[in-house]
Amino acid sequence: MFSRMNRRSSFLFLLGMLGISLGTVASADRFAPNEVDRIDKLVSRYEEYGYFIGSVLVAKHGTVIYSKGIGDANMQSHTPNTPHTKYGIASLTKQFAAVLVLQQVTEGKIRLDAKLSDYLPWYRKDTGSRMTIEQVLHHTAGLPPDFDWPEFSDSETARQHSEPQEFAEKSCQPALVSEPGTKWNYSNCGYVLLGLVLERATGKLFGQLLQERILDPLGMKDSGMDRNDLVQRGGATGYLRHAGPRYTLGPYIDRSHIYSAGAIYSTTEDLFRWNQAFSEGGAIPKQIREQVFKPGLNNWAYGWFVSDIPAGAPGAGKVMAEMRGDMPGNYFSWILRYPEQDAVIIVLRNGYGSTERLEENLQALLFGAEPRMPSRNLKDLAALAWWIPEEWFLSHKLRGALLVGVLLALIWMGLRRRKTAQRS
């Protein structure tokens, strides 16, 4: 069955046809009001069209200039999204795993040039003895690309429960597809293995390390490991967008085996704290900070893609570090860091389907360019045409029932006349 957005969001969807916006912002006096207003106008357009449910945060020079929740965290209870709402951040988890590994490197418990099998004695020796920890971090260990494997999609396989090591032993010991260190292939399995390496080297569970070494020190109180209980913890429910404001409940995906590759949940405000830890004078030491943002093959560093903004795009030539998290049918996250501007854009969604260029438009505004405002396509207009009478029927049940009865009677009479005409 189709789920509907809350009454306020649905009302905004209709008002969007008239160009009416009811956005609110959190801003700092030191920034020009029109800068914040332009961001809110853009985000409100996405809200009106039903293109976005989630939370948005934009910050410059260590100050949040825009922070807002859009739509429902739970459509059944009409619980609204806020800057404090928890979302699954999927592959943004890899940033945290990478920093935890680098912390252990500085303490001498892990060596980047050590082989994977040095820490995981159960791993197949013919490949594990050839892959270094650094290569696994950089996606250059020779493991096959697995972003579209059933285990990391919304398939029946992804719904099956497996503990991390059980899963790794079964699914993360494939034959290598390239000589380690020569080619780049995105590997979720590689980062699951890194979580197990951390546990072996420290004697602590990945979630415990995460809490003690990152979340608690940074004050990230609304972040942690999703043990298939995010909604029970008050987190956002994941939905799949179809058209306009129409969403269905997202498919169940077991988070246990995704583990250190993609099972962390967080909020926009906590991820802002995470971003600030990488800033000059932040909590993360300079030595680790410099490693984290040093790109290798395919612009991949340690949990971030780091590159210059391409020609023709707003801010062309400036450095940008970004990472996206994709949990099919449920959540989509995106963090974009602009170190030269000391700025960050953080967008977390619990409405999965398409980004509609929101992050790119926010980047345009950040660099003083004009955004490409979204517009409705035929699919969205068709959805709106159905949504209006549906809402009317729901709010006028008796009249709706009478109207349906009259329509059915007219149809029945028409069919009888056609049959009578055919007989004569």
Tab-separated table of C-alpha atoms in Angstrom:
chain	number	residue	atom	x	y	z
A	1	MET	CA	0.000	0.000	0.000
A	2	PHE	CA	1.068	3.569	-0.614
A	3	SER	CA	2.094	5.634	2.389
A	4	ARG	CA	1.337	9.338	2.382
A	5	MET	CA	3.390	12.203	3.728
A	6	ASN	CA	2.064	13.983	6.808
A	7	ARG	CA	-0.686	16.571	6.456
A	8	ARG	CA	1.697	19.513	6.565
A	9	SER	CA	3.938	18.038	3.853
A	10	SER	CA	0.928	17.166	1.695
A	11	PHE	CA	-0.441	20.669	2.137
A	12	LEU	CA	2.930	22.066	1.093
A	13	PHE	CA	2.825	19.859	-1.983
A	14	LEU	CA	-0.388	21.575	-3.091
A	15	LEU	CA	0.887	25.011	-2.177
A	16	GLY	CA	3.887	24.287	-4.380
A	17	MET	CA	1.608	24.612	-7.408
A	18	LEU	CA	1.078	28.197	-6.334
A	19	GLY	CA	4.733	28.814	-5.476
A	20	ILE	CA	4.072	29.228	-1.747
A	21	SER	CA	6.852	28.398	0.728
A	22	LEU	CA	6.605	27.856	4.474
A	23	GLY	CA	10.292	27.167	5.166
A	24	THR	CA	12.101	28.034	8.356
A	25	VAL	CA	15.800	28.463	8.941
A	26	ALA	CA	18.413	28.643	11.629
A	27	SER	CA	20.922	31.334	10.737
A	28	ALA	CA	23.787	33.348	12.185
A	29	ASP	CA	23.755	37.136	12.165
A	30	ARG	CA	27.186	37.297	10.596
A	31	PHE	CA	25.895	35.867	7.292
A	32	ALA	CA	23.890	37.818	4.743
A	33	PRO	CA	20.167	37.093	5.166
A	34	ASN	CA	19.704	36.635	1.425
A	35	GLU	CA	22.246	33.770	1.455
A	36	VAL	CA	20.198	31.850	4.006
A	37	ASP	CA	16.938	32.834	2.317
A	38	ARG	CA	18.166	31.442	-1.005
A	39	ILE	CA	19.024	28.133	0.619
A	40	ASP	CA	15.622	27.960	2.272
A	41	LYS	CA	13.832	28.849	-0.953
A	42	LEU	CA	15.615	26.005	-2.705
A	43	VAL	CA	14.966	23.425	0.031
A	44	SER	CA	11.337	24.523	0.318
A	45	ARG	CA	10.818	23.895	-3.395
A	46	TYR	CA	11.939	20.306	-2.929
A	47	GLU	CA	9.637	20.043	0.069
A	48	GLU	CA	6.655	21.416	-1.837
A	49	TYR	CA	7.147	18.999	-4.713
A	50	GLY	CA	7.492	16.022	-2.416
A	51	TYR	CA	11.007	15.375	-3.732
A	52	PHE	CA	12.730	15.315	-0.387
A	53	ILE	CA	12.199	14.023	3.128
A	54	GLY	CA	15.128	14.168	5.506
A	55	SER	CA	17.417	16.759	7.088
A	56	VAL	CA	19.732	19.408	5.627
A	57	LEU	CA	22.607	21.279	7.250
A	58	VAL	CA	24.901	23.913	5.717
A	59	ALA	CA	27.778	25.450	7.685
A	60	LYS	CA	30.548	27.971	6.992
A	61	HIS	CA	33.547	28.901	9.137
A	62	GLY	CA	32.429	26.559	11.892
A	63	THR	CA	28.959	28.102	12.171
A	64	VAL	CA	25.717	26.432	11.115
A	65	ILE	CA	23.872	28.839	8.810
A	66	TYR	CA	21.033	26.499	7.829
A	67	SER	CA	19.612	23.447	9.575
A	68	LYS	CA	16.185	21.992	8.924
A	69	GLY	CA	14.171	18.774	8.896
A	70	ILE	CA	11.709	18.103	6.063
A	71	GLY	CA	8.787	15.673	5.995
A	72	ASP	CA	8.182	12.736	8.282
A	73	ALA	CA	10.616	10.491	10.099
A	74	ASN	CA	7.648	8.152	10.477
A	75	MET	CA	4.630	8.601	8.213
A	76	GLN	CA	2.374	6.380	10.289
A	77	SER	CA	2.824	8.396	13.485
A	78	HIS	CA	3.469	11.693	11.614
A	79	THR	CA	6.689	12.196	13.562
A	80	PRO	CA	8.527	15.046	11.817
A	81	ASN	CA	12.143	15.007	10.714
A	82	THR	CA	14.376	17.434	12.618
A	83	PRO	CA	18.122	18.218	12.771
A	84	HIS	CA	18.241	15.633	15.601
A	85	THR	CA	16.632	12.803	13.608
A	86	LYS	CA	18.758	9.668	13.277
A	87	TYR	CA	19.279	8.161	9.813
A	88	GLY	CA	21.223	5.206	8.521
A	89	ILE	CA	24.296	6.748	6.859
A	90	ALA	CA	25.376	3.590	5.014
A	91	SER	CA	28.833	3.999	3.438
A	92	LEU	CA	29.679	7.162	5.361
A	93	THR	CA	30.525	4.508	7.951
A	94	LYS	CA	33.767	3.902	6.030
A	95	GLN	CA	35.093	7.298	7.141
A	96	PHE	CA	34.818	6.222	10.764
A	97	ALA	CA	36.348	2.808	10.112
A	98	ALA	CA	39.307	4.427	8.335
A	99	VAL	CA	40.005	6.833	11.220
A	100	LEU	CA	39.780	3.997	13.759
A	101	VAL	CA	42.380	2.058	11.763
A	102	LEU	CA	44.675	5.103	11.529
A	103	GLN	CA	44.362	5.643	15.279
A	104	GLN	CA	45.603	2.097	15.860
A	105	VAL	CA	48.407	2.666	13.357
A	106	THR	CA	49.666	5.669	15.347
A	107	GLU	CA	49.560	3.516	18.501
A	108	GLY	CA	51.492	0.678	16.864
A	109	LYS	CA	48.717	-1.932	17.046
A	110	ILE	CA	48.175	-2.049	13.266
A	111	ARG	CA	50.695	-1.626	10.453
A	112	LEU	CA	49.558	-0.293	7.096
A	113	ASP	CA	52.108	-2.469	5.290
A	114	ALA	CA	51.058	-5.620	7.151
A	115	LYS	CA	49.148	-8.318	5.282
A	116	LEU	CA	45.475	-8.967	5.876
A	117	SER	CA	46.210	-12.544	6.926
A	118	ASP	CA	48.557	-11.226	9.660
A	119	TYR	CA	45.440	-10.109	11.551
A	120	LEU	CA	42.861	-12.582	10.217
A	121	PRO	CA	44.473	-16.039	10.406
A	122	TRP	CA	41.298	-17.706	9.129
A	123	TYR	CA	41.392	-15.751	5.858
A	124	ARG	CA	42.541	-17.697	2.772
A	125	LYS	CA	46.332	-17.460	2.613
A	126	ASP	CA	46.720	-17.348	-1.176
A	127	THR	CA	45.058	-13.901	-1.276
A	128	GLY	CA	45.207	-12.648	2.316
A	129	SER	CA	49.003	-12.906	2.303
A	130	ARG	CA	49.168	-10.579	-0.721
A	131	MET	CA	46.828	-7.768	0.380
A	132	THR	CA	48.070	-5.024	2.712
A	133	ILE	CA	45.895	-3.131	5.182
A	134	GLU	CA	46.620	0.087	3.295
A	135	GLN	CA	45.452	-1.468	0.031
A	136	VAL	CA	42.219	-2.619	1.661
A	137	LEU	CA	41.656	0.925	2.956
A	138	HIS	CA	42.290	2.327	-0.531
A	139	HIS	CA	40.103	-0.217	-2.402
A	140	THR	CA	43.196	-1.387	-4.283
A	141	ALA	CA	43.625	-4.824	-2.668
A	142	GLY	CA	42.383	-6.644	-5.762
A	143	LEU	CA	39.006	-7.566	-4.271
A	144	PRO	CA	36.153	-7.472	-6.812
A	145	PRO	CA	33.696	-4.554	-6.876
A	146	ASP	CA	30.666	-5.554	-4.815
A	147	PHE	CA	28.423	-2.473	-4.646
A	148	ASP	CA	25.806	-4.338	-6.686
A	149	TRP	CA	26.114	-7.709	-4.964
A	150	PRO	CA	22.802	-9.069	-3.602
A	151	GLU	CA	24.261	-8.946	-0.078
A	152	PHE	CA	24.562	-5.144	-0.314
A	153	SER	CA	21.317	-4.434	-2.191
A	154	ASP	CA	17.637	-4.672	-1.278
A	155	SER	CA	17.375	-8.333	-2.290
A	156	GLU	CA	16.180	-11.323	-0.296
A	157	THR	CA	19.839	-12.162	0.359
A	158	ALA	CA	20.346	-8.803	2.096
A	159	ARG	CA	17.504	-9.614	4.508
A	160	GLN	CA	19.256	-12.687	5.868
A	161	HIS	CA	21.034	-12.331	9.204
A	162	SER	CA	24.741	-13.062	9.444
A	163	GLU	CA	27.244	-12.025	12.091
A	164	PRO	CA	30.195	-10.060	10.630
A	165	GLN	CA	32.833	-12.804	10.749
A	166	GLU	CA	30.370	-15.455	9.608
A	167	PHE	CA	29.476	-13.256	6.661
A	168	ALA	CA	33.112	-12.420	5.887
A	169	GLU	CA	34.151	-16.070	5.912
A	170	LYS	CA	31.310	-16.954	3.567
A	171	SER	CA	31.230	-13.968	1.192
A	172	CYS	CA	34.426	-11.911	1.511
A	173	GLN	CA	37.098	-14.399	0.455
A	174	PRO	CA	36.696	-14.268	-3.332
A	175	ALA	CA	39.431	-14.717	-5.898
A	176	LEU	CA	41.241	-11.454	-6.655
A	177	VAL	CA	40.358	-9.669	-9.887
A	178	SER	CA	43.607	-7.685	-10.098
A	179	GLU	CA	47.098	-7.651	-8.657
A	180	PRO	CA	46.988	-5.851	-5.278
A	181	GLY	CA	47.972	-2.211	-5.567
A	182	THR	CA	47.310	-1.888	-9.316
A	183	LYS	CA	43.583	-1.190	-9.762
A	184	TRP	CA	40.759	0.489	-7.830
A	185	ASN	CA	37.527	-1.404	-7.130
A	186	TYR	CA	35.000	-0.295	-4.518
A	187	SER	CA	34.742	-3.056	-1.922
A	188	ASN	CA	32.248	-3.160	0.924
A	189	CYS	CA	33.745	-6.513	1.889
A	190	GLY	CA	37.122	-4.832	2.318
A	191	TYR	CA	35.731	-2.514	4.984
A	192	VAL	CA	33.905	-5.365	6.726
A	193	LEU	CA	37.307	-7.061	6.929
A	194	LEU	CA	38.861	-3.888	8.369
A	195	GLY	CA	36.303	-3.941	11.180
A	196	LEU	CA	37.386	-7.490	12.006
A	197	VAL	CA	41.059	-6.455	11.828
A	198	LEU	CA	40.323	-3.718	14.376
A	199	GLU	CA	38.664	-6.216	16.691
A	200	ARG	CA	41.585	-8.632	16.395
A	201	ALA	CA	44.184	-5.910	17.016
A	202	THR	CA	42.436	-4.296	19.995
A	203	GLY	CA	40.369	-7.071	21.569
A	204	LYS	CA	37.312	-4.812	21.408
A	205	LEU	CA	34.188	-4.914	19.256
A	206	PHE	CA	33.998	-2.394	16.432
A	207	GLY	CA	30.965	-0.701	17.992
A	208	GLN	CA	32.765	-0.356	21.324
A	209	LEU	CA	35.835	1.176	19.640
A	210	LEU	CA	33.615	3.548	17.694
A	211	GLN	CA	31.918	4.712	20.869
A	212	GLU	CA	35.065	5.080	22.970
A	213	ARG	CA	37.446	6.532	20.406
A	214	ILE	CA	35.184	8.756	18.271
A	215	LEU	CA	31.573	9.239	19.328
A	216	ASP	CA	32.068	9.970	23.020
A	217	PRO	CA	35.113	12.265	22.590
A	218	LEU	CA	33.342	14.282	19.886
A	219	GLY	CA	30.013	14.476	21.725
A	220	MET	CA	28.169	12.577	18.984
A	221	LYS	CA	25.383	11.445	21.301
A	222	ASP	CA	22.883	10.645	18.547
A	223	SER	CA	25.149	8.313	16.571
A	224	GLY	CA	26.018	4.641	16.897
A	225	MET	CA	25.768	1.190	15.351
A	226	ASP	CA	22.421	0.202	13.894
A	227	ARG	CA	21.716	-3.291	15.177
A	228	ASN	CA	18.462	-3.507	13.238
A	229	ASP	CA	16.879	-1.325	15.915
A	230	LEU	CA	17.206	2.197	14.526
A	231	VAL	CA	13.452	2.813	14.394
A	232	GLN	CA	13.091	1.492	17.952
A	233	ARG	CA	15.763	4.012	18.973
A	234	GLY	CA	13.571	6.804	17.576
A	235	GLY	CA	15.328	6.930	14.214
A	236	ALA	CA	13.730	7.645	10.856
A	237	THR	CA	11.914	4.910	8.968
A	238	GLY	CA	13.206	4.359	5.446
A	239	TYR	CA	10.851	4.942	2.507
A	240	LEU	CA	11.025	4.496	-1.258
A	241	ARG	CA	9.818	7.450	-3.327
A	242	HIS	CA	7.683	6.786	-6.388
A	243	ALA	CA	6.319	10.090	-7.642
A	244	GLY	CA	5.460	13.429	-6.126
A	245	PRO	CA	4.638	12.886	-2.447
A	246	ARG	CA	4.056	9.134	-2.814
A	247	TYR	CA	6.274	6.855	-0.740
A	248	THR	CA	6.150	3.201	0.259
A	249	LEU	CA	7.822	1.560	3.226
A	250	GLY	CA	11.406	0.629	2.403
A	251	PRO	CA	12.497	-3.015	2.230
A	252	TYR	CA	14.012	-4.635	5.286
A	253	ILE	CA	17.812	-4.941	5.102
A	254	ASP	CA	19.722	-6.704	7.869
A	255	ARG	CA	22.499	-4.397	9.081
A	256	SER	CA	24.567	-7.000	10.930
A	257	HIS	CA	26.682	-8.145	7.996
A	258	ILE	CA	27.061	-4.594	6.596
A	259	TYR	CA	28.826	-3.772	9.843
A	260	SER	CA	31.915	-1.537	9.570
A	261	ALA	CA	31.189	-0.928	5.877
A	262	GLY	CA	27.816	0.752	6.363
A	263	ALA	CA	25.869	0.152	9.597
A	264	ILE	CA	26.357	3.445	11.482
A	265	TYR	CA	23.453	5.829	12.086
A	266	SER	CA	23.833	9.545	12.737
A	267	THR	CA	22.238	12.994	12.466
A	268	THR	CA	23.135	16.112	10.509
A	269	GLU	CA	24.193	17.825	13.723
A	270	ASP	CA	26.442	14.951	14.784
A	271	LEU	CA	28.001	14.773	11.318
A	272	PHE	CA	28.711	18.491	11.614
A	273	ARG	CA	30.670	17.684	14.787
A	274	TRP	CA	32.460	14.973	12.812
A	275	ASN	CA	33.307	17.480	10.086
A	276	GLN	CA	34.626	19.981	12.625
A	277	ALA	CA	36.959	17.357	14.065
A	278	PHE	CA	38.857	17.462	10.750
A	279	SER	CA	39.181	21.251	10.766
A	280	GLU	CA	42.360	23.041	11.786
A	281	GLY	CA	42.657	22.678	15.537
A	282	GLY	CA	39.967	19.980	15.580
A	283	ALA	CA	40.008	16.844	17.711
A	284	ILE	CA	41.564	14.622	15.047
A	285	PRO	CA	45.385	14.954	15.066
A	286	LYS	CA	47.045	16.634	12.092
A	287	GLN	CA	48.934	13.468	11.173
A	288	ILE	CA	45.717	11.484	10.749
A	289	ARG	CA	43.870	14.422	9.185
A	290	GLU	CA	46.453	14.750	6.424
A	291	GLN	CA	46.329	11.022	5.674
A	292	VAL	CA	42.540	10.941	5.577
A	293	PHE	CA	42.304	13.514	2.774
A	294	LYS	CA	45.256	12.364	0.669
A	295	PRO	CA	43.724	10.839	-2.484
A	296	GLY	CA	45.024	7.785	-4.293
A	297	LEU	CA	43.644	5.900	-7.275
A	298	ASN	CA	40.239	7.108	-8.474
A	299	ASN	CA	40.527	10.088	-6.065
A	300	TRP	CA	39.778	7.795	-3.117
A	301	ALA	CA	41.488	8.763	0.118
A	302	TYR	CA	40.417	7.214	3.448
A	303	GLY	CA	36.619	7.150	3.382
A	304	TRP	CA	36.391	10.233	1.140
A	305	PHE	CA	36.633	11.030	-2.552
A	306	VAL	CA	38.916	14.060	-2.820
A	307	SER	CA	39.209	15.980	-6.080
A	308	ASP	CA	38.941	19.400	-7.705
A	309	ILE	CA	35.452	20.522	-8.677
A	310	PRO	CA	35.247	19.954	-12.470
A	311	ALA	CA	35.209	22.733	-15.029
A	312	GLY	CA	31.778	24.201	-15.692
A	313	ALA	CA	30.475	23.446	-12.198
A	314	PRO	CA	30.088	26.131	-9.510
A	315	GLY	CA	33.372	26.460	-7.663
A	316	ALA	CA	35.350	24.861	-10.509
A	317	GLY	CA	38.952	24.181	-9.532
A	318	LYS	CA	38.316	24.259	-5.778
A	319	VAL	CA	39.026	21.189	-3.658
A	320	MET	CA	36.037	19.117	-2.600
A	321	ALA	CA	35.945	16.044	-0.360
A	322	GLU	CA	32.723	14.061	-0.515
A	323	MET	CA	31.166	10.749	0.354
A	324	ARG	CA	27.755	9.255	-0.284
A	325	GLY	CA	25.956	6.536	1.621
A	326	ASP	CA	23.388	4.389	-0.166
A	327	MET	CA	21.068	1.963	1.628
A	328	PRO	CA	18.751	0.814	-1.196
A	329	GLY	CA	15.092	1.661	-0.728
A	330	ASN	CA	15.656	3.290	2.679
A	331	TYR	CA	18.320	5.956	3.220
A	332	PHE	CA	20.662	8.118	1.191
A	333	SER	CA	23.322	10.326	2.761
A	334	TRP	CA	25.771	12.815	1.299
A	335	ILE	CA	28.447	14.944	2.939
A	336	LEU	CA	30.434	17.506	0.914
A	337	ARG	CA	33.432	19.323	2.415
A	338	TYR	CA	35.012	22.440	0.922
A	339	PRO	CA	38.242	23.026	2.894
A	340	GLU	CA	39.248	26.218	1.061
A	341	GLN	CA	35.875	27.788	1.889
A	342	ASP	CA	35.741	26.158	5.333
A	343	ALA	CA	32.246	24.994	4.455
A	344	VAL	CA	30.244	21.776	4.570
A	345	ILE	CA	26.922	20.513	3.189
A	346	ILE	CA	25.260	17.551	4.904
A	347	VAL	CA	22.076	15.952	3.553
A	348	LEU	CA	20.455	12.864	5.079
A	349	ARG	CA	17.365	11.271	3.514
A	350	ASN	CA	14.850	8.703	4.624
A	351	GLY	CA	13.103	9.053	1.250
A	352	TYR	CA	15.050	6.976	-1.252
A	353	GLY	CA	14.602	7.357	-4.997
A	354	SER	CA	16.460	10.241	-6.585
A	355	THR	CA	18.447	13.192	-5.373
A	356	GLU	CA	16.898	15.623	-7.904
A	357	ARG	CA	20.247	17.492	-7.800
A	358	LEU	CA	19.632	18.995	-4.353
A	359	GLU	CA	23.266	18.744	-3.241
A	360	GLU	CA	24.531	20.181	-6.528
A	361	ASN	CA	22.124	23.091	-6.178
A	362	LEU	CA	23.246	23.719	-2.600
A	363	GLN	CA	26.829	23.761	-3.860
A	364	ALA	CA	25.844	26.318	-6.507
A	365	LEU	CA	24.415	28.599	-3.826
A	366	LEU	CA	27.524	28.135	-1.710
A	367	PHE	CA	29.606	29.554	-4.556
A	368	GLY	CA	27.159	32.346	-5.407
A	369	ALA	CA	25.784	30.712	-8.570
A	370	GLU	CA	22.183	30.194	-9.624
A	371	PRO	CA	20.733	26.773	-8.800
A	372	ARG	CA	18.768	24.713	-11.319
A	373	MET	CA	15.425	24.695	-9.543
A	374	PRO	CA	13.581	21.372	-9.812
A	375	SER	CA	10.416	21.081	-11.866
A	376	ARG	CA	7.710	18.453	-11.977
A	377	ASN	CA	7.687	15.854	-14.712
A	378	LEU	CA	4.621	14.110	-16.145
A	379	LYS	CA	4.908	11.287	-13.629
A	380	ASP	CA	4.730	13.732	-10.728
A	381	LEU	CA	1.765	15.586	-12.251
A	382	ALA	CA	-0.075	12.310	-12.746
A	383	ALA	CA	0.577	11.437	-9.110
A	384	LEU	CA	-0.791	14.814	-8.059
A	385	ALA	CA	-3.924	14.283	-10.171
A	386	TRP	CA	-4.602	11.046	-8.262
A	387	TRP	CA	-3.600	12.420	-4.870
A	388	ILE	CA	-6.159	15.262	-4.851
A	389	PRO	CA	-9.301	13.088	-5.180
A	390	GLU	CA	-7.795	10.491	-2.843
A	391	GLU	CA	-7.397	13.122	-0.117
A	392	TRP	CA	-10.904	14.422	-0.802
A	393	PHE	CA	-12.379	10.924	-0.455
A	394	LEU	CA	-10.547	10.363	2.804
A	395	SER	CA	-11.858	13.586	4.303
A	396	HIS	CA	-15.433	13.211	2.896
A	397	LYS	CA	-16.057	9.500	3.407
A	398	LEU	CA	-19.860	9.569	3.248
A	399	ARG	CA	-20.017	11.803	0.180
A	400	GLY	CA	-17.203	9.789	-1.367
A	401	ALA	CA	-19.067	6.537	-0.818
A	402	LEU	CA	-22.227	7.986	-2.387
A	403	LEU	CA	-20.221	9.275	-5.345
A	404	VAL	CA	-18.584	5.897	-5.863
A	405	GLY	CA	-22.014	4.246	-5.694
A	406	VAL	CA	-23.416	6.612	-8.334
A	407	LEU	CA	-20.411	6.001	-10.604
A	408	LEU	CA	-20.743	2.234	-10.278
A	409	ALA	CA	-24.467	2.455	-11.036
A	410	LEU	CA	-23.802	4.529	-14.149
A	411	ILE	CA	-21.183	2.061	-15.306
A	412	TRP	CA	-23.541	-0.857	-14.699
A	413	MET	CA	-26.362	0.888	-16.587
A	414	GLY	CA	-24.023	1.646	-19.467
A	415	LEU	CA	-22.950	-1.976	-19.712
A	416	ARG	CA	-26.585	-3.162	-19.706
A	417	ARG	CA	-27.515	-0.763	-22.485
A	418	ARG	CA	-24.544	-1.961	-24.541
A	419	LYS	CA	-25.604	-5.609	-24.098
A	420	THR	CA	-29.224	-4.758	-24.991
A	421	ALA	CA	-28.062	-2.924	-28.122
A	422	GLN	CA	-25.896	-5.891	-29.145
A	423	ARG	CA	-28.842	-8.317	-28.817
A	424	SER	CA	-31.122	-6.177	-30.925
